[in-house]
mmCIF file of C-alpha atoms in Angstrom:
data_model
loop_
_atom_site.group_PDB
_atom_site.id
_atom_site.type_symbol
_atom_site.label_atom_id
_atom_site.label_comp_id
_atom_site.label_asym_id
_atom_site.label_seq_id
_atom_site.Cartn_x
_atom_site.Cartn_y
_atom_site.Cartn_z
ATOM 1 C CA MET A 823 -2.670 25.939 2.852
ATOM 2 C CA GLN A 824 -0.055 28.184 3.849
ATOM 3 C CA LEU A 825 -0.055 28.885 7.637
ATOM 4 C CA ASP A 826 1.793 32.010 9.205
ATOM 5 C CA LEU A 827 2.504 30.592 12.723
ATOM 6 C CA ASP A 828 3.848 33.834 13.959
ATOM 7 C CA THR A 829 0.250 35.298 13.656
ATOM 8 C CA LEU A 830 -1.317 32.368 15.538
ATOM 9 C CA PRO A 831 -1.838 31.942 19.274
ATOM 10 C CA LEU A 832 1.497 30.670 20.869
ATOM 11 C CA ALA A 833 0.167 27.258 22.289
ATOM 12 C CA LEU A 834 -1.419 26.729 18.816
ATOM 13 C CA ALA A 835 1.834 27.452 17.000
ATOM 14 C CA ARG A 836 3.884 25.283 19.338
ATOM 15 C CA ALA A 837 1.586 22.296 18.597
ATOM 16 C CA ILE A 838 1.792 22.773 14.650
ATOM 17 C CA ARG A 839 5.655 23.091 15.264
ATOM 18 C CA ARG A 840 5.815 19.812 16.894
ATOM 19 C CA ALA A 841 3.543 18.120 14.711
ATOM 20 C CA LEU A 842 5.751 19.242 11.618
ATOM 21 C CA THR A 843 9.070 18.226 13.233
ATOM 22 C CA ALA A 844 7.633 15.110 14.295
ATOM 23 C CA ALA A 845 6.599 14.286 10.666
ATOM 24 C CA GLN A 846 9.638 15.143 9.245
ATOM 25 C CA ALA A 847 11.472 12.770 11.480
ATOM 26 C CA ALA A 848 8.939 10.170 10.404
ATOM 27 C CA ARG A 849 7.703 9.754 14.266
ATOM 28 C CA TRP A 850 3.950 9.391 12.894
ATOM 29 C CA GLU A 851 2.639 8.649 16.524
ATOM 30 C CA ASP A 852 3.804 11.739 17.739
ATOM 31 C CA ALA A 853 2.970 13.799 14.789
ATOM 32 C CA GLY A 854 -0.587 12.551 14.912
ATOM 33 C CA GLU A 855 -0.920 13.277 18.698
ATOM 34 C CA ALA A 856 0.554 16.810 18.170
ATOM 35 C CA TRP A 857 -1.914 17.365 15.278
ATOM 36 C CA GLY A 858 -4.753 16.152 17.448
ATOM 37 C CA GLU A 859 -3.696 18.892 20.104
ATOM 38 C CA ALA A 860 -3.458 21.423 17.636
ATOM 39 C CA GLY A 861 -6.867 20.733 16.252
ATOM 40 C CA GLU A 862 -8.633 20.964 19.779
ATOM 41 C CA LEU A 863 -6.419 24.341 20.250
ATOM 42 C CA ALA A 864 -7.772 25.861 16.832
ATOM 43 C CA LEU A 865 -11.256 24.784 17.850
ATOM 44 C CA ALA A 866 -11.215 26.687 20.981
ATOM 45 C CA GLU A 867 -9.838 29.714 18.947
ATOM 46 C CA ARG A 868 -12.703 29.230 16.358
ATOM 47 C CA ARG A 869 -10.164 28.805 13.736
ATOM 48 C CA LEU A 870 -12.074 26.021 11.770
ATOM 49 C CA ASP A 871 -9.941 26.043 8.737
ATOM 50 C CA ILE A 872 -6.922 25.105 11.082
ATOM 51 C CA ALA A 873 -8.819 22.685 12.842
ATOM 52 C CA ARG A 874 -10.038 20.963 9.815
ATOM 53 C CA LEU A 875 -6.371 21.000 8.330
ATOM 54 C CA ALA A 876 -5.331 19.269 11.772
ATOM 55 C CA ALA A 877 -7.801 16.498 11.486
ATOM 56 C CA LEU A 878 -6.591 15.620 8.103
ATOM 57 C CA GLN A 879 -3.206 15.702 9.062
ATOM 58 C CA ALA A 880 -3.753 13.486 12.051
ATOM 59 C CA VAL A 881 -5.610 11.176 9.948
ATOM 60 C CA ASP A 882 -2.450 10.799 7.740
ATOM 61 C CA ALA A 883 -0.219 10.480 10.555
ATOM 62 C CA PHE A 884 -2.163 7.734 12.318
ATOM 63 C CA ARG A 885 -2.695 5.555 9.229
ATOM 64 C CA ARG A 886 1.052 5.559 8.468
ATOM 65 C CA ASP A 887 1.743 4.509 12.235
ATOM 66 C CA ASP A 888 -0.864 1.777 11.741
ATOM 67 C CA ARG A 889 -3.614 2.877 14.177
ATOM 68 C CA PRO A 890 -6.985 2.536 12.853
ATOM 69 C CA ALA A 891 -8.864 3.474 15.885
ATOM 70 C CA SER A 892 -7.156 6.742 16.197
ATOM 71 C CA THR A 893 -7.260 7.014 12.597
ATOM 72 C CA LEU A 894 -11.064 6.477 12.603
ATOM 73 C CA ILE A 895 -11.406 9.189 15.385
ATOM 74 C CA GLY A 896 -9.470 11.832 13.175
ATOM 75 C CA VAL A 897 -11.786 11.316 9.922
ATOM 76 C CA GLU A 898 -14.898 11.352 12.037
ATOM 77 C CA ARG A 899 -13.919 14.926 13.431
ATOM 78 C CA ALA A 900 -12.815 16.111 9.837
ATOM 79 C CA LEU A 901 -16.273 15.145 8.835
ATOM 80 C CA GLN A 902 -17.790 17.054 11.387
ATOM 81 C CA LEU A 903 -15.700 20.120 10.241
ATOM 82 C CA THR A 904 -16.245 20.019 6.681
ATOM 83 C CA GLU A 905 -19.392 21.241 4.771
ATOM 84 C CA ASP A 906 -18.167 20.990 1.227
ATOM 85 C CA PRO A 907 -19.909 18.052 -0.541
ATOM 86 C CA GLY A 908 -16.781 17.429 -2.729
ATOM 87 C CA GLN A 909 -14.531 17.300 0.234
ATOM 88 C CA ARG A 910 -17.015 14.934 2.506
ATOM 89 C CA ALA A 911 -17.253 12.654 -0.469
ATOM 90 C CA GLY A 912 -13.295 12.488 -0.428
ATOM 91 C CA LEU A 913 -13.431 11.877 3.468
ATOM 92 C CA SER A 914 -15.988 9.236 2.873
ATOM 93 C CA ALA A 915 -13.432 7.152 0.959
ATOM 94 C CA TYR A 916 -10.812 7.805 4.021
ATOM 95 C CA LEU A 917 -13.714 6.747 6.298
ATOM 96 C CA ILE A 918 -14.420 3.508 4.469
ATOM 97 C CA ALA A 919 -10.533 2.447 4.555
ATOM 98 C CA CYS A 920 -10.525 3.425 8.121
ATOM 99 C CA LEU A 921 -13.274 0.818 8.939
ATOM 100 C CA LEU A 922 -11.693 -1.656 6.830
ATOM 101 C CA ASP A 923 -8.370 -1.453 8.747
ATOM 102 C CA ALA A 924 -10.396 -1.591 11.889
ATOM 103 C CA GLY A 925 -11.988 -4.874 10.664
ATOM 104 C CA GLN A 926 -15.784 -3.537 10.597
ATOM 105 C CA LEU A 927 -16.148 -5.024 7.308
ATOM 106 C CA GLN A 928 -20.024 -4.888 7.283
ATOM 107 C CA LEU A 929 -19.930 -1.254 8.319
ATOM 108 C CA ALA A 930 -17.588 -0.331 5.851
ATOM 109 C CA GLU A 931 -19.772 -2.089 2.875
ATOM 110 C CA GLN A 932 -22.731 -0.194 4.804
ATOM 111 C CA THR A 933 -21.091 3.283 4.529
ATOM 112 C CA ALA A 934 -19.913 2.735 0.725
ATOM 113 C CA ARG A 935 -23.311 1.884 -0.440
ATOM 114 C CA GLU A 936 -25.020 4.786 1.424
ATOM 115 C CA ARG A 937 -22.271 7.402 -0.064
ATOM 116 C CA LEU A 938 -22.719 5.893 -3.511
ATOM 117 C CA ALA A 939 -26.468 6.095 -3.233
ATOM 118 C CA ALA A 940 -26.205 9.822 -2.093
ATOM 119 C CA GLY A 941 -24.420 10.855 -5.389
ATOM 120 C CA VAL A 942 -20.573 11.811 -5.236
ATOM 121 C CA PRO A 943 -18.398 13.361 -8.160
ATOM 122 C CA PRO A 944 -17.316 10.816 -11.040
ATOM 123 C CA ASN A 945 -13.837 10.411 -9.543
ATOM 124 C CA ILE A 946 -14.898 9.905 -5.958
ATOM 125 C CA HIS A 947 -17.431 7.450 -7.384
ATOM 126 C CA ALA A 948 -14.916 5.263 -8.633
ATOM 127 C CA ILE A 949 -12.819 5.458 -5.576
ATOM 128 C CA LEU A 950 -15.719 4.521 -3.405
ATOM 129 C CA LEU A 951 -16.563 1.511 -5.673
ATOM 130 C CA ASP A 952 -12.787 0.294 -5.216
ATOM 131 C CA SER A 953 -13.400 0.485 -1.565
ATOM 132 C CA LEU A 954 -16.882 -1.167 -1.554
ATOM 133 C CA ALA A 955 -14.888 -4.118 -3.649
ATOM 134 C CA GLY A 956 -12.359 -3.971 -1.007
ATOM 135 C CA ALA A 957 -15.076 -4.643 1.615
ATOM 136 C CA LEU A 958 -16.812 -7.330 -0.297
ATOM 137 C CA LEU A 959 -13.432 -9.055 -0.921
ATOM 138 C CA ALA A 960 -12.687 -9.237 2.711
ATOM 139 C CA ARG A 961 -15.955 -10.589 3.401
ATOM 140 C CA GLY A 962 -15.961 -13.089 0.846
ATOM 141 C CA ASP A 963 -18.875 -12.013 -1.069
ATOM 142 C CA LEU A 964 -17.847 -12.960 -4.701
ATOM 143 C CA ILE A 965 -21.350 -12.435 -6.090
ATOM 144 C CA GLY A 966 -21.452 -8.852 -4.948
ATOM 145 C CA LEU A 967 -17.816 -8.480 -5.656
ATOM 146 C CA GLN A 968 -18.475 -9.351 -9.458
ATOM 147 C CA ALA A 969 -21.122 -6.740 -9.988
ATOM 148 C CA VAL A 970 -18.970 -4.068 -8.289
ATOM 149 C CA VAL A 971 -16.019 -4.970 -10.482
ATOM 150 C CA HIS A 972 -18.051 -4.651 -13.469
ATOM 151 C CA GLN A 973 -19.086 -1.308 -12.519
ATOM 152 C CA LEU A 974 -15.709 -0.088 -11.687
ATOM 153 C CA ARG A 975 -14.286 -1.497 -15.020
ATOM 154 C CA SER A 976 -16.877 0.437 -17.126
ATOM 155 C CA GLY A 977 -16.561 3.624 -15.420
ATOM 156 C CA ALA A 978 -12.665 4.063 -14.212
ATOM 157 C CA GLU A 979 -10.065 5.775 -16.144
ATOM 158 C CA GLY A 980 -6.261 6.537 -15.763
ATOM 159 C CA LEU A 981 -5.021 4.819 -12.255
ATOM 160 C CA LEU A 982 -8.526 3.887 -11.222
ATOM 161 C CA ALA A 983 -8.575 1.829 -14.397
ATOM 162 C CA GLU A 984 -5.348 0.037 -12.999
ATOM 163 C CA ALA A 985 -7.268 -0.562 -9.865
ATOM 164 C CA ALA A 986 -10.219 -2.129 -11.845
ATOM 165 C CA ARG A 987 -7.824 -4.283 -13.593
ATOM 166 C CA PHE A 988 -6.420 -5.355 -10.185
ATOM 167 C CA ARG A 989 -9.627 -6.379 -8.771
ATOM 168 C CA GLU A 990 -10.711 -8.016 -11.811
ATOM 169 C CA ALA A 991 -7.553 -10.135 -11.330
ATOM 170 C CA GLN A 992 -8.244 -10.747 -7.598
ATOM 171 C CA LEU A 993 -11.756 -11.908 -8.801
ATOM 172 C CA ALA A 994 -10.483 -14.275 -11.165
ATOM 173 C CA ARG A 995 -8.065 -16.032 -9.037
ATOM 174 C CA LEU A 996 -10.601 -16.272 -6.253
ATOM 175 C CA LEU A 997 -12.903 -18.020 -9.018
ATOM 176 C CA GLY A 998 -10.180 -20.413 -9.911
ATOM 177 C CA HIS A 999 -9.292 -18.865 -13.149
ATOM 178 C CA LEU A 1000 -5.634 -19.086 -12.242
ATOM 179 C CA ALA A 1001 -4.611 -17.978 -15.826
ATOM 180 C CA ARG A 1002 -6.666 -15.137 -16.374
ATOM 181 C CA PRO A 1003 -5.203 -12.674 -13.385
ATOM 182 C CA SER A 1004 -1.829 -11.955 -15.420
ATOM 183 C CA GLY A 1005 -3.922 -11.483 -18.446
ATOM 184 C CA ALA A 1006 -5.704 -8.584 -16.480
ATOM 185 C CA PHE A 1007 -2.677 -6.634 -16.882
ATOM 186 C CA THR A 1008 -1.655 -7.333 -20.462
ATOM 187 C CA THR A 1009 -3.425 -4.272 -21.865
ATOM 188 C CA SER A 1010 -1.921 -1.980 -19.008
ATOM 189 C CA PRO A 1011 0.865 0.441 -19.568
ATOM 190 C CA ARG A 1012 4.210 -1.284 -18.715
ATOM 191 C CA PRO A 1013 7.274 1.198 -18.775
ATOM 192 C CA TRP A 1014 9.754 -1.546 -17.900
ATOM 193 C CA ALA A 1015 8.852 -3.773 -20.721
ATOM 194 C CA THR A 1016 11.100 -1.715 -23.099
ATOM 195 C CA SER A 1017 13.852 -1.787 -20.718
ATOM 196 C CA PRO A 1018 16.847 -4.105 -21.483
ATOM 197 C CA ARG A 1019 16.428 -7.679 -19.864
ATOM 198 C CA ARG A 1020 19.240 -8.343 -17.322
ATOM 199 C CA VAL A 1021 20.702 -11.779 -17.723
ATOM 200 C CA ALA A 1022 22.861 -13.155 -15.241
ATOM 201 C CA PRO A 1023 26.337 -14.211 -16.491
ATOM 202 C CA ALA A 1024 27.335 -17.859 -16.224
ATOM 203 C CA ARG A 1025 29.687 -18.911 -13.373
ATOM 204 C CA PRO A 1026 33.240 -19.350 -14.791
ATOM 205 C CA PRO A 1027 34.522 -22.667 -13.942
ATOM 206 C CA TRP A 1028 37.443 -21.497 -12.041
ATOM 207 C CA VAL A 1029 35.157 -19.806 -9.562
ATOM 208 C CA SER A 1030 33.971 -21.348 -6.336
ATOM 209 C CA TRP A 1031 30.449 -22.113 -6.104
ATOM 210 C CA ARG A 1032 30.638 -20.421 -2.565
ATOM 211 C CA SER A 1033 31.791 -16.913 -3.825
ATOM 212 C CA TRP A 1034 29.320 -16.630 -6.766
ATOM 213 C CA PRO A 1035 26.345 -14.876 -6.143
ATOM 214 C CA GLY A 1036 22.944 -16.386 -6.692
ATOM 215 C CA SER A 1037 24.179 -19.872 -6.116
ATOM 216 C CA LEU A 1038 21.495 -21.681 -4.476
ATOM 217 C CA VAL A 1039 22.072 -25.284 -5.087
ATOM 218 C CA ARG A 1040 25.610 -26.742 -4.415
ATOM 219 C CA PRO A 1041 27.203 -28.694 -7.382
ATOM 220 C CA PRO A 1042 28.307 -32.390 -7.047
ATOM 221 C CA ARG A 1043 31.906 -32.501 -5.567
ATOM 222 C CA PRO A 1044 34.632 -32.924 -8.301
ATOM 223 C CA SER A 1045 36.198 -36.345 -8.108
ATOM 224 C CA PRO A 1046 40.184 -36.035 -7.398
ATOM 225 C CA CYS A 1047 40.828 -38.339 -10.092
ATOM 226 C CA THR A 1048 39.566 -36.051 -12.694
ATOM 227 C CA THR A 1049 41.084 -32.709 -11.389
ATOM 228 C CA ARG A 1050 44.624 -33.506 -10.795
ATOM 229 C CA PRO A 1051 46.840 -31.570 -13.116
ATOM 230 C CA PRO A 1052 48.612 -33.558 -15.589
ATOM 231 C CA GLY A 1053 51.928 -34.933 -14.593
ATOM 232 C CA CYS A 1054 51.201 -34.759 -10.878
ATOM 233 C CA GLY A 1055 51.143 -37.891 -9.047
ATOM 234 C CA PRO A 1056 48.239 -38.998 -6.723
ATOM 235 C CA ARG A 1057 48.035 -37.718 -3.293
ATOM 236 C CA PRO A 1058 47.042 -40.094 -0.339
ATOM 237 C CA GLY A 1059 43.619 -40.636 -0.171
ATOM 238 C CA ASP A 1060 42.765 -39.971 -3.580
ATOM 239 C CA ALA A 1061 42.175 -43.808 -4.503
ATOM 240 C CA ALA A 1062 39.647 -44.022 -1.736
ATOM 241 C CA ALA A 1063 37.953 -41.053 -2.753
ATOM 242 C CA CYS A 1064 37.496 -42.340 -6.121
ATOM 243 C CA SER A 1065 36.400 -45.651 -4.902
ATOM 244 C CA ARG A 1066 33.326 -43.698 -2.884
#
């Protein structure tokens, strides 16, 4: 959505500019608060499109700043301003993620099941299933997690198929099948598998172990009796060192 700030009321335009400037500088708390102010001003001007956009941007900013309570308020406000079923379904995934971030695990599970029962587009359905899996995992409900992982694995495609493998690996690990988590990813595309393997070079014998990167274990101290160059006489203390 492109905004022509010059055509907006002055206070609203200033709030949006502050939000954009703060987001560009990665000051996410300031950005979220500025977007919240912009949303209030947009509602006062009956600009529901801008108010909806501001609510979504506030959600993104507060999540980046790890503020689950403020994020949850933004999602609920965005849901109130959205009438399109597809957009509401997408916001439901945001809502469940916010509830998980806030530690409201039972409410997150209940919300996910209600949204799934109401019927959502296939791509949103898989996202909600993954969110439900996260809630069940956090609650330790392995039986419920097994059923959800099976549904997710049977209907997910693309990146969501990777999410299904990840959930399957988590479940296998919790069930004690420690050899199976890595096997869950053997069929996934791995672009790094074709890159040449980097092997650390051996440390030359004349380089000190202290100056060689990656040295974690100090080698045994060499005996002065075996490191003296040929033809050189012993130094004071060599005999004592060799006898130790």
